[in-house]
């Protein structure tokens, strides 16, 4: 389990994380959402031991990430948003990188490359940027680390690529592993994540499983002005008003992640009240 308590971090005199606390359990895919500049990438780097917090406690099982012990690094893989690939063939690159990960699966790697339509013996620099990202995603999943951190993994992927991404991620989760996906592209995580985390102003503003969200909230369209006034959050659309309201019917529905995120950011108090009642 990853445990974070009262984490503080600043770049020079600019605070980024301010008393952040969080716990991540194995067997779940978490979606970390937030505005650009909210500190999502910073948090992933702190978890992986690349940045060091000013104050707070951070542990993953018996390890403290800041110590960067080899036994910890074997249990973690960070897929960064920005990357550079060497001008070598995929097979050569794997031979250099895979030995660091005891649970590496070559079969899984080839299978995921095939799902992404990436030739397994091409030079990385001969691939487009989107194809390079698919190759890196394939490698990340095939390390089978206990903790997988992915920073904006769907950037540069086209619509079919994003669909492929959701498919391979959903099929890769093991009971003893945790996947944390950071993104501002909310729609890309629909039907994928188990729990949603929203980072805002240096703290976790919202942390709930989607099963609870579907029980507590209702996402629907309405032309009724009274419903718009009483809604937790609403906005006009061509098909009527898109609303987030308390789920008074008791029927589980499909959460709209984009509308949920907007409600969290714009009406946090009203939204959180729905989860305390």
PDB file of C-alpha atoms in Angstrom:
ATOM      1  CA  UNK A   1       0.000   0.000   0.000  1.00  0.00           C
ATOM      2  CA  UNK A   2       1.155   3.525  -0.791  1.00  0.00           C
ATOM      3  CA  UNK A   3       0.622   5.891   2.135  1.00  0.00           C
ATOM      4  CA  UNK A   4       1.072   9.677   2.046  1.00  0.00           C
ATOM      5  CA  UNK A   5       0.519  11.901   5.088  1.00  0.00           C
ATOM      6  CA  UNK A   6       0.614  15.701   5.268  1.00  0.00           C
ATOM      7  CA  UNK A   7       2.897  16.113   2.248  1.00  0.00           C
ATOM      8  CA  UNK A   8       4.341  19.563   1.473  1.00  0.00           C
ATOM      9  CA  UNK A   9       6.401  20.549  -1.557  1.00  0.00           C
ATOM     10  CA  UNK A  10       7.449  23.859  -3.124  1.00  0.00           C
ATOM     11  CA  UNK A  11       9.482  24.983  -6.117  1.00  0.00           C
ATOM     12  CA  UNK A  12      11.597  27.749  -4.579  1.00  0.00           C
ATOM     13  CA  UNK A  13       8.904  29.973  -3.059  1.00  0.00           C
ATOM     14  CA  UNK A  14       5.938  28.586  -4.998  1.00  0.00           C
ATOM     15  CA  UNK A  15       3.941  26.031  -2.968  1.00  0.00           C
ATOM     16  CA  UNK A  16       2.680  23.090  -5.036  1.00  0.00           C
ATOM     17  CA  UNK A  17       1.520  20.489  -2.502  1.00  0.00           C
ATOM     18  CA  UNK A  18       0.103  21.669   0.788  1.00  0.00           C
ATOM     19  CA  UNK A  19      -0.697  19.033   3.393  1.00  0.00           C
ATOM     20  CA  UNK A  20      -1.651  16.348   0.886  1.00  0.00           C
ATOM     21  CA  UNK A  21      -2.709  12.970   2.323  1.00  0.00           C
ATOM     22  CA  UNK A  22      -3.560   9.900   0.289  1.00  0.00           C
ATOM     23  CA  UNK A  23      -3.687   6.103   0.435  1.00  0.00           C
ATOM     24  CA  UNK A  24      -3.553   3.768  -2.573  1.00  0.00           C
ATOM     25  CA  UNK A  25      -4.532   0.103  -2.272  1.00  0.00           C
ATOM     26  CA  UNK A  26      -3.394  -2.767  -4.522  1.00  0.00           C
ATOM     27  CA  UNK A  27      -5.836  -4.162  -7.044  1.00  0.00           C
ATOM     28  CA  UNK A  28      -7.192  -0.788  -8.194  1.00  0.00           C
ATOM     29  CA  UNK A  29      -6.756   1.646 -11.059  1.00  0.00           C
ATOM     30  CA  UNK A  30      -6.790   5.244  -9.809  1.00  0.00           C
ATOM     31  CA  UNK A  31      -7.428   8.309 -11.938  1.00  0.00           C
ATOM     32  CA  UNK A  32      -5.606  11.427 -10.744  1.00  0.00           C
ATOM     33  CA  UNK A  33      -7.296  14.495 -12.225  1.00  0.00           C
ATOM     34  CA  UNK A  34      -6.553  18.188 -11.900  1.00  0.00           C
ATOM     35  CA  UNK A  35      -5.913  21.400 -13.772  1.00  0.00           C
ATOM     36  CA  UNK A  36      -2.648  21.946 -15.622  1.00  0.00           C
ATOM     37  CA  UNK A  37      -0.101  22.998 -13.033  1.00  0.00           C
ATOM     38  CA  UNK A  38      -2.050  21.487 -10.126  1.00  0.00           C
ATOM     39  CA  UNK A  39       0.939  19.341  -9.118  1.00  0.00           C
ATOM     40  CA  UNK A  40       0.003  15.960 -10.626  1.00  0.00           C
ATOM     41  CA  UNK A  41       3.400  15.370 -12.249  1.00  0.00           C
ATOM     42  CA  UNK A  42       5.158  16.647  -9.141  1.00  0.00           C
ATOM     43  CA  UNK A  43       3.273  14.146  -6.994  1.00  0.00           C
ATOM     44  CA  UNK A  44       4.238  11.247  -9.288  1.00  0.00           C
ATOM     45  CA  UNK A  45       7.897  12.271  -9.154  1.00  0.00           C
ATOM     46  CA  UNK A  46       7.786  12.444  -5.352  1.00  0.00           C
ATOM     47  CA  UNK A  47       6.207   8.990  -5.172  1.00  0.00           C
ATOM     48  CA  UNK A  48       8.957   7.611  -7.405  1.00  0.00           C
ATOM     49  CA  UNK A  49      11.727   9.296  -5.403  1.00  0.00           C
ATOM     50  CA  UNK A  50      12.785  11.787  -8.076  1.00  0.00           C
ATOM     51  CA  UNK A  51      11.735  14.787  -5.983  1.00  0.00           C
ATOM     52  CA  UNK A  52      11.942  15.214  -2.228  1.00  0.00           C
ATOM     53  CA  UNK A  53       9.130  16.729  -0.161  1.00  0.00           C
ATOM     54  CA  UNK A  54       9.769  19.519   2.313  1.00  0.00           C
ATOM     55  CA  UNK A  55       7.608  17.857   4.984  1.00  0.00           C
ATOM     56  CA  UNK A  56       5.368  14.836   5.356  1.00  0.00           C
ATOM     57  CA  UNK A  57       5.539  11.061   5.353  1.00  0.00           C
ATOM     58  CA  UNK A  58       5.593   8.829   2.284  1.00  0.00           C
ATOM     59  CA  UNK A  59       5.935   5.052   2.247  1.00  0.00           C
ATOM     60  CA  UNK A  60       5.304   2.147  -0.082  1.00  0.00           C
ATOM     61  CA  UNK A  61       5.261  -1.042   1.943  1.00  0.00           C
ATOM     62  CA  UNK A  62       8.587  -1.137   3.817  1.00  0.00           C
ATOM     63  CA  UNK A  63      10.228   1.420   1.523  1.00  0.00           C
ATOM     64  CA  UNK A  64      10.731   5.186   1.655  1.00  0.00           C
ATOM     65  CA  UNK A  65      10.855   6.373  -1.988  1.00  0.00           C
ATOM     66  CA  UNK A  66      13.390   9.137  -1.267  1.00  0.00           C
ATOM     67  CA  UNK A  67      15.962   6.480  -0.327  1.00  0.00           C
ATOM     68  CA  UNK A  68      15.820   5.088  -3.905  1.00  0.00           C
ATOM     69  CA  UNK A  69      16.751   1.567  -2.836  1.00  0.00           C
ATOM     70  CA  UNK A  70      17.099  -0.944  -5.707  1.00  0.00           C
ATOM     71  CA  UNK A  71      14.508  -3.218  -4.078  1.00  0.00           C
ATOM     72  CA  UNK A  72      12.022  -0.313  -4.222  1.00  0.00           C
ATOM     73  CA  UNK A  73      12.879   0.695  -7.795  1.00  0.00           C
ATOM     74  CA  UNK A  74      12.197  -2.875  -8.929  1.00  0.00           C
ATOM     75  CA  UNK A  75       8.660  -2.455  -7.621  1.00  0.00           C
ATOM     76  CA  UNK A  76       7.885   0.806  -9.414  1.00  0.00           C
ATOM     77  CA  UNK A  77       7.704   2.092 -12.968  1.00  0.00           C
ATOM     78  CA  UNK A  78       7.078   5.715 -13.923  1.00  0.00           C
ATOM     79  CA  UNK A  79       5.943   6.496 -17.455  1.00  0.00           C
ATOM     80  CA  UNK A  80       6.646  10.240 -17.848  1.00  0.00           C
ATOM     81  CA  UNK A  81       4.682  12.631 -20.007  1.00  0.00           C
ATOM     82  CA  UNK A  82       7.776  13.780 -21.884  1.00  0.00           C
ATOM     83  CA  UNK A  83      10.425  11.314 -23.054  1.00  0.00           C
ATOM     84  CA  UNK A  84      13.232  10.722 -25.524  1.00  0.00           C
ATOM     85  CA  UNK A  85      13.978   7.360 -27.119  1.00  0.00           C
ATOM     86  CA  UNK A  86      17.399   6.116 -28.307  1.00  0.00           C
ATOM     87  CA  UNK A  87      18.005   5.314 -32.013  1.00  0.00           C
ATOM     88  CA  UNK A  88      18.034   1.538 -31.444  1.00  0.00           C
ATOM     89  CA  UNK A  89      15.671  -1.318 -32.218  1.00  0.00           C
ATOM     90  CA  UNK A  90      12.925  -2.172 -29.762  1.00  0.00           C
ATOM     91  CA  UNK A  91      14.493  -5.560 -29.031  1.00  0.00           C
ATOM     92  CA  UNK A  92      17.857  -3.997 -28.154  1.00  0.00           C
ATOM     93  CA  UNK A  93      16.185  -1.434 -25.922  1.00  0.00           C
ATOM     94  CA  UNK A  94      14.284  -4.151 -24.064  1.00  0.00           C
ATOM     95  CA  UNK A  95      17.488  -6.134 -23.462  1.00  0.00           C
ATOM     96  CA  UNK A  96      18.965  -3.079 -21.748  1.00  0.00           C
ATOM     97  CA  UNK A  97      15.918  -2.190 -19.639  1.00  0.00           C
ATOM     98  CA  UNK A  98      14.006  -5.380 -18.821  1.00  0.00           C
ATOM     99  CA  UNK A  99      16.622  -7.009 -16.503  1.00  0.00           C
ATOM    100  CA  UNK A 100      15.911  -4.340 -13.875  1.00  0.00           C
ATOM    101  CA  UNK A 101      12.393  -5.746 -13.387  1.00  0.00           C
ATOM    102  CA  UNK A 102      12.139  -9.243 -11.878  1.00  0.00           C
ATOM    103  CA  UNK A 103       8.537  -9.756 -13.035  1.00  0.00           C
ATOM    104  CA  UNK A 104       9.194  -8.761 -16.632  1.00  0.00           C
ATOM    105  CA  UNK A 105       7.094 -10.653 -19.222  1.00  0.00           C
ATOM    106  CA  UNK A 106       8.397 -10.779 -22.780  1.00  0.00           C
ATOM    107  CA  UNK A 107       5.233 -12.531 -23.913  1.00  0.00           C
ATOM    108  CA  UNK A 108       3.077  -9.772 -22.474  1.00  0.00           C
ATOM    109  CA  UNK A 109       5.270  -7.138 -24.124  1.00  0.00           C
ATOM    110  CA  UNK A 110       4.943  -8.689 -27.596  1.00  0.00           C
ATOM    111  CA  UNK A 111       1.213  -9.188 -27.090  1.00  0.00           C
ATOM    112  CA  UNK A 112       0.702  -5.537 -26.092  1.00  0.00           C
ATOM    113  CA  UNK A 113       2.827  -4.284 -28.993  1.00  0.00           C
ATOM    114  CA  UNK A 114       0.656  -6.371 -31.303  1.00  0.00           C
ATOM    115  CA  UNK A 115      -2.499  -4.856 -29.777  1.00  0.00           C
ATOM    116  CA  UNK A 116      -1.043  -1.419 -30.537  1.00  0.00           C
ATOM    117  CA  UNK A 117      -0.009  -2.451 -34.078  1.00  0.00           C
ATOM    118  CA  UNK A 118       3.670  -1.726 -33.361  1.00  0.00           C
ATOM    119  CA  UNK A 119       6.306  -3.834 -35.217  1.00  0.00           C
ATOM    120  CA  UNK A 120       8.477  -5.531 -32.553  1.00  0.00           C
ATOM    121  CA  UNK A 121      11.797  -5.105 -34.382  1.00  0.00           C
ATOM    122  CA  UNK A 122      11.731  -1.516 -35.621  1.00  0.00           C
ATOM    123  CA  UNK A 123      13.980   1.313 -34.489  1.00  0.00           C
ATOM    124  CA  UNK A 124      12.298   3.475 -31.886  1.00  0.00           C
ATOM    125  CA  UNK A 125      13.241   6.638 -33.758  1.00  0.00           C
ATOM    126  CA  UNK A 126      11.485   5.342 -36.889  1.00  0.00           C
ATOM    127  CA  UNK A 127       8.168   5.421 -35.045  1.00  0.00           C
ATOM    128  CA  UNK A 128       5.899   8.439 -34.813  1.00  0.00           C
ATOM    129  CA  UNK A 129       5.637  10.131 -31.421  1.00  0.00           C
ATOM    130  CA  UNK A 130       2.295   8.447 -30.773  1.00  0.00           C
ATOM    131  CA  UNK A 131       3.752   5.037 -31.708  1.00  0.00           C
ATOM    132  CA  UNK A 132       6.718   5.655 -29.429  1.00  0.00           C
ATOM    133  CA  UNK A 133       4.312   6.294 -26.573  1.00  0.00           C
ATOM    134  CA  UNK A 134       2.510   3.046 -27.347  1.00  0.00           C
ATOM    135  CA  UNK A 135       5.842   1.195 -27.209  1.00  0.00           C
ATOM    136  CA  UNK A 136       6.617   2.771 -23.832  1.00  0.00           C
ATOM    137  CA  UNK A 137       3.151   1.915 -22.505  1.00  0.00           C
ATOM    138  CA  UNK A 138       3.701  -1.686 -23.654  1.00  0.00           C
ATOM    139  CA  UNK A 139       7.011  -1.805 -21.811  1.00  0.00           C
ATOM    140  CA  UNK A 140       5.553  -0.223 -18.671  1.00  0.00           C
ATOM    141  CA  UNK A 141       2.759  -2.778 -18.436  1.00  0.00           C
ATOM    142  CA  UNK A 142       5.122  -5.686 -19.070  1.00  0.00           C
ATOM    143  CA  UNK A 143       7.344  -4.798 -16.108  1.00  0.00           C
ATOM    144  CA  UNK A 144       4.477  -5.968 -13.863  1.00  0.00           C
ATOM    145  CA  UNK A 145       5.667  -3.754 -11.039  1.00  0.00           C
ATOM    146  CA  UNK A 146       3.593  -3.433  -7.893  1.00  0.00           C
ATOM    147  CA  UNK A 147       3.160   0.293  -8.516  1.00  0.00           C
ATOM    148  CA  UNK A 148       2.740   1.730 -12.013  1.00  0.00           C
ATOM    149  CA  UNK A 149       2.612   5.513 -12.407  1.00  0.00           C
ATOM    150  CA  UNK A 150       1.516   6.964 -15.746  1.00  0.00           C
ATOM    151  CA  UNK A 151       1.699  10.691 -16.458  1.00  0.00           C
ATOM    152  CA  UNK A 152      -0.629  11.824 -19.274  1.00  0.00           C
ATOM    153  CA  UNK A 153      -0.322   8.460 -21.071  1.00  0.00           C
ATOM    154  CA  UNK A 154      -2.991   9.254 -23.689  1.00  0.00           C
ATOM    155  CA  UNK A 155      -1.322  12.438 -24.925  1.00  0.00           C
ATOM    156  CA  UNK A 156      -0.375  11.991 -28.602  1.00  0.00           C
ATOM    157  CA  UNK A 157      -2.685   8.983 -29.003  1.00  0.00           C
ATOM    158  CA  UNK A 158      -5.403   9.143 -31.639  1.00  0.00           C
ATOM    159  CA  UNK A 159      -8.964   7.998 -30.951  1.00  0.00           C
ATOM    160  CA  UNK A 160      -8.308   4.319 -31.859  1.00  0.00           C
ATOM    161  CA  UNK A 161      -5.107   4.473 -29.801  1.00  0.00           C
ATOM    162  CA  UNK A 162      -6.995   5.705 -26.740  1.00  0.00           C
ATOM    163  CA  UNK A 163      -9.468   2.856 -27.106  1.00  0.00           C
ATOM    164  CA  UNK A 164      -6.568   0.393 -27.356  1.00  0.00           C
ATOM    165  CA  UNK A 165      -5.015   1.992 -24.282  1.00  0.00           C
ATOM    166  CA  UNK A 166      -8.131   1.447 -22.178  1.00  0.00           C
ATOM    167  CA  UNK A 167      -8.277  -2.170 -23.331  1.00  0.00           C
ATOM    168  CA  UNK A 168      -4.683  -3.063 -22.480  1.00  0.00           C
ATOM    169  CA  UNK A 169      -4.774  -1.246 -19.123  1.00  0.00           C
ATOM    170  CA  UNK A 170      -7.965  -2.998 -18.059  1.00  0.00           C
ATOM    171  CA  UNK A 171      -6.423  -6.359 -18.902  1.00  0.00           C
ATOM    172  CA  UNK A 172      -3.110  -5.705 -17.164  1.00  0.00           C
ATOM    173  CA  UNK A 173      -4.172  -5.056 -13.553  1.00  0.00           C
ATOM    174  CA  UNK A 174      -3.209  -7.748 -11.033  1.00  0.00           C
ATOM    175  CA  UNK A 175      -4.551  -8.172  -7.507  1.00  0.00           C
ATOM    176  CA  UNK A 176      -1.203  -7.165  -5.978  1.00  0.00           C
ATOM    177  CA  UNK A 177      -0.555  -4.150  -8.211  1.00  0.00           C
ATOM    178  CA  UNK A 178      -1.693  -0.519  -8.226  1.00  0.00           C
ATOM    179  CA  UNK A 179      -1.996   1.714 -11.281  1.00  0.00           C
ATOM    180  CA  UNK A 180      -2.133   5.497 -10.881  1.00  0.00           C
ATOM    181  CA  UNK A 181      -2.947   7.438 -14.064  1.00  0.00           C
ATOM    182  CA  UNK A 182      -2.512  11.199 -14.039  1.00  0.00           C
ATOM    183  CA  UNK A 183      -4.312  13.157 -16.742  1.00  0.00           C
ATOM    184  CA  UNK A 184      -6.296  16.274 -17.516  1.00  0.00           C
ATOM    185  CA  UNK A 185      -8.102  14.460 -20.344  1.00  0.00           C
ATOM    186  CA  UNK A 186     -10.965  13.223 -18.211  1.00  0.00           C
ATOM    187  CA  UNK A 187     -12.857  11.410 -20.969  1.00  0.00           C
ATOM    188  CA  UNK A 188      -9.901   9.098 -21.622  1.00  0.00           C
ATOM    189  CA  UNK A 189     -10.412   7.380 -18.256  1.00  0.00           C
ATOM    190  CA  UNK A 190     -14.100   6.571 -18.628  1.00  0.00           C
ATOM    191  CA  UNK A 191     -14.954   2.888 -18.062  1.00  0.00           C
ATOM    192  CA  UNK A 192     -11.381   2.296 -16.888  1.00  0.00           C
ATOM    193  CA  UNK A 193     -10.666   3.612 -13.398  1.00  0.00           C
ATOM    194  CA  UNK A 194     -11.950   2.235 -10.106  1.00  0.00           C
ATOM    195  CA  UNK A 195     -11.430   5.363  -8.039  1.00  0.00           C
ATOM    196  CA  UNK A 196     -11.195   9.060  -8.875  1.00  0.00           C
ATOM    197  CA  UNK A 197      -8.808  11.485  -7.171  1.00  0.00           C
ATOM    198  CA  UNK A 198      -8.934  15.215  -7.830  1.00  0.00           C
ATOM    199  CA  UNK A 199      -5.936  17.363  -6.934  1.00  0.00           C
ATOM    200  CA  UNK A 200      -6.584  21.076  -6.463  1.00  0.00           C
ATOM    201  CA  UNK A 201      -4.669  23.816  -4.629  1.00  0.00           C
ATOM    202  CA  UNK A 202      -2.125  21.371  -3.292  1.00  0.00           C
ATOM    203  CA  UNK A 203      -4.599  18.970  -1.680  1.00  0.00           C
ATOM    204  CA  UNK A 204      -6.771  16.020  -2.637  1.00  0.00           C
ATOM    205  CA  UNK A 205     -10.144  17.705  -3.109  1.00  0.00           C
ATOM    206  CA  UNK A 206     -12.075  14.518  -3.886  1.00  0.00           C
ATOM    207  CA  UNK A 207     -11.355  10.818  -3.354  1.00  0.00           C
ATOM    208  CA  UNK A 208     -14.142   8.322  -4.020  1.00  0.00           C
ATOM    209  CA  UNK A 209     -14.651   4.970  -5.760  1.00  0.00           C
ATOM    210  CA  UNK A 210     -16.801   5.223  -8.868  1.00  0.00           C
ATOM    211  CA  UNK A 211     -19.203   2.665  -7.416  1.00  0.00           C
ATOM    212  CA  UNK A 212     -19.981   5.144  -4.634  1.00  0.00           C
ATOM    213  CA  UNK A 213     -20.260   7.998  -7.135  1.00  0.00           C
ATOM    214  CA  UNK A 214     -22.900   6.072  -9.090  1.00  0.00           C
ATOM    215  CA  UNK A 215     -24.825   5.440  -5.876  1.00  0.00           C
ATOM    216  CA  UNK A 216     -24.709   9.023  -4.610  1.00  0.00           C
ATOM    217  CA  UNK A 217     -25.015  11.050  -7.812  1.00  0.00           C
ATOM    218  CA  UNK A 218     -27.179  11.127 -10.900  1.00  0.00           C
ATOM    219  CA  UNK A 219     -25.999  12.429 -14.272  1.00  0.00           C
ATOM    220  CA  UNK A 220     -28.776  13.333 -16.694  1.00  0.00           C
ATOM    221  CA  UNK A 221     -30.293  15.833 -19.112  1.00  0.00           C
ATOM    222  CA  UNK A 222     -33.268  18.026 -18.236  1.00  0.00           C
ATOM    223  CA  UNK A 223     -35.257  20.934 -19.655  1.00  0.00           C
ATOM    224  CA  UNK A 224     -36.775  21.676 -16.239  1.00  0.00           C
ATOM    225  CA  UNK A 225     -35.508  25.091 -14.944  1.00  0.00           C
ATOM    226  CA  UNK A 226     -36.260  24.039 -11.365  1.00  0.00           C
ATOM    227  CA  UNK A 227     -33.926  21.049 -11.677  1.00  0.00           C
ATOM    228  CA  UNK A 228     -31.162  23.306 -12.943  1.00  0.00           C
ATOM    229  CA  UNK A 229     -31.521  25.576  -9.905  1.00  0.00           C
ATOM    230  CA  UNK A 230     -31.468  22.705  -7.419  1.00  0.00           C
ATOM    231  CA  UNK A 231     -28.697  20.717  -9.150  1.00  0.00           C
ATOM    232  CA  UNK A 232     -25.255  20.336  -7.595  1.00  0.00           C
ATOM    233  CA  UNK A 233     -23.831  21.416 -10.949  1.00  0.00           C
ATOM    234  CA  UNK A 234     -25.352  22.104 -14.341  1.00  0.00           C
ATOM    235  CA  UNK A 235     -24.512  23.542 -17.718  1.00  0.00           C
ATOM    236  CA  UNK A 236     -26.533  24.095 -20.899  1.00  0.00           C
ATOM    237  CA  UNK A 237     -26.172  21.868 -23.937  1.00  0.00           C
ATOM    238  CA  UNK A 238     -27.951  21.481 -27.269  1.00  0.00           C
ATOM    239  CA  UNK A 239     -29.871  18.513 -25.870  1.00  0.00           C
ATOM    240  CA  UNK A 240     -30.933  20.270 -22.660  1.00  0.00           C
ATOM    241  CA  UNK A 241     -29.236  21.051 -19.376  1.00  0.00           C
ATOM    242  CA  UNK A 242     -26.551  18.566 -18.343  1.00  0.00           C
ATOM    243  CA  UNK A 243     -26.986  18.078 -14.603  1.00  0.00           C
ATOM    244  CA  UNK A 244     -25.289  16.490 -11.632  1.00  0.00           C
ATOM    245  CA  UNK A 245     -27.847  15.908  -8.892  1.00  0.00           C
ATOM    246  CA  UNK A 246     -28.142  13.786  -5.755  1.00  0.00           C
ATOM    247  CA  UNK A 247     -29.290  10.288  -6.620  1.00  0.00           C
ATOM    248  CA  UNK A 248     -32.679  10.195  -4.929  1.00  0.00           C
ATOM    249  CA  UNK A 249     -33.921   7.211  -6.935  1.00  0.00           C
ATOM    250  CA  UNK A 250     -31.352   4.771  -5.564  1.00  0.00           C
ATOM    251  CA  UNK A 251     -30.631   3.408  -9.041  1.00  0.00           C
ATOM    252  CA  UNK A 252     -26.995   3.100 -10.037  1.00  0.00           C
ATOM    253  CA  UNK A 253     -26.065   4.909 -13.238  1.00  0.00           C
ATOM    254  CA  UNK A 254     -22.991   5.527 -15.340  1.00  0.00           C
ATOM    255  CA  UNK A 255     -20.919   8.456 -13.998  1.00  0.00           C
ATOM    256  CA  UNK A 256     -20.011  11.181 -16.473  1.00  0.00           C
ATOM    257  CA  UNK A 257     -16.393  11.853 -15.494  1.00  0.00           C
ATOM    258  CA  UNK A 258     -16.222  15.202 -17.258  1.00  0.00           C
ATOM    259  CA  UNK A 259     -19.338  16.512 -15.512  1.00  0.00           C
ATOM    260  CA  UNK A 260     -18.189  15.010 -12.215  1.00  0.00           C
ATOM    261  CA  UNK A 261     -14.834  16.756 -12.496  1.00  0.00           C
ATOM    262  CA  UNK A 262     -16.484  20.105 -13.255  1.00  0.00           C
ATOM    263  CA  UNK A 263     -18.806  19.694 -10.265  1.00  0.00           C
ATOM    264  CA  UNK A 264     -15.849  18.897  -7.995  1.00  0.00           C
ATOM    265  CA  UNK A 265     -13.906  21.970  -9.130  1.00  0.00           C
ATOM    266  CA  UNK A 266     -16.772  24.465  -9.240  1.00  0.00           C
ATOM    267  CA  UNK A 267     -19.062  23.215  -6.458  1.00  0.00           C
ATOM    268  CA  UNK A 268     -16.877  21.206  -4.050  1.00  0.00           C
ATOM    269  CA  UNK A 269     -18.932  21.904  -0.921  1.00  0.00           C
ATOM    270  CA  UNK A 270     -22.267  21.044  -2.508  1.00  0.00           C
ATOM    271  CA  UNK A 271     -20.792  17.922  -4.078  1.00  0.00           C
ATOM    272  CA  UNK A 272     -19.136  16.650  -0.905  1.00  0.00           C
ATOM    273  CA  UNK A 273     -22.425  17.192   0.961  1.00  0.00           C
ATOM    274  CA  UNK A 274     -23.953  14.487  -1.259  1.00  0.00           C
ATOM    275  CA  UNK A 275     -21.416  11.997   0.106  1.00  0.00           C
ATOM    276  CA  UNK A 276     -21.884  12.880   3.772  1.00  0.00           C
ATOM    277  CA  UNK A 277     -25.666  12.587   3.800  1.00  0.00           C
TER     278      UNK A 277
END
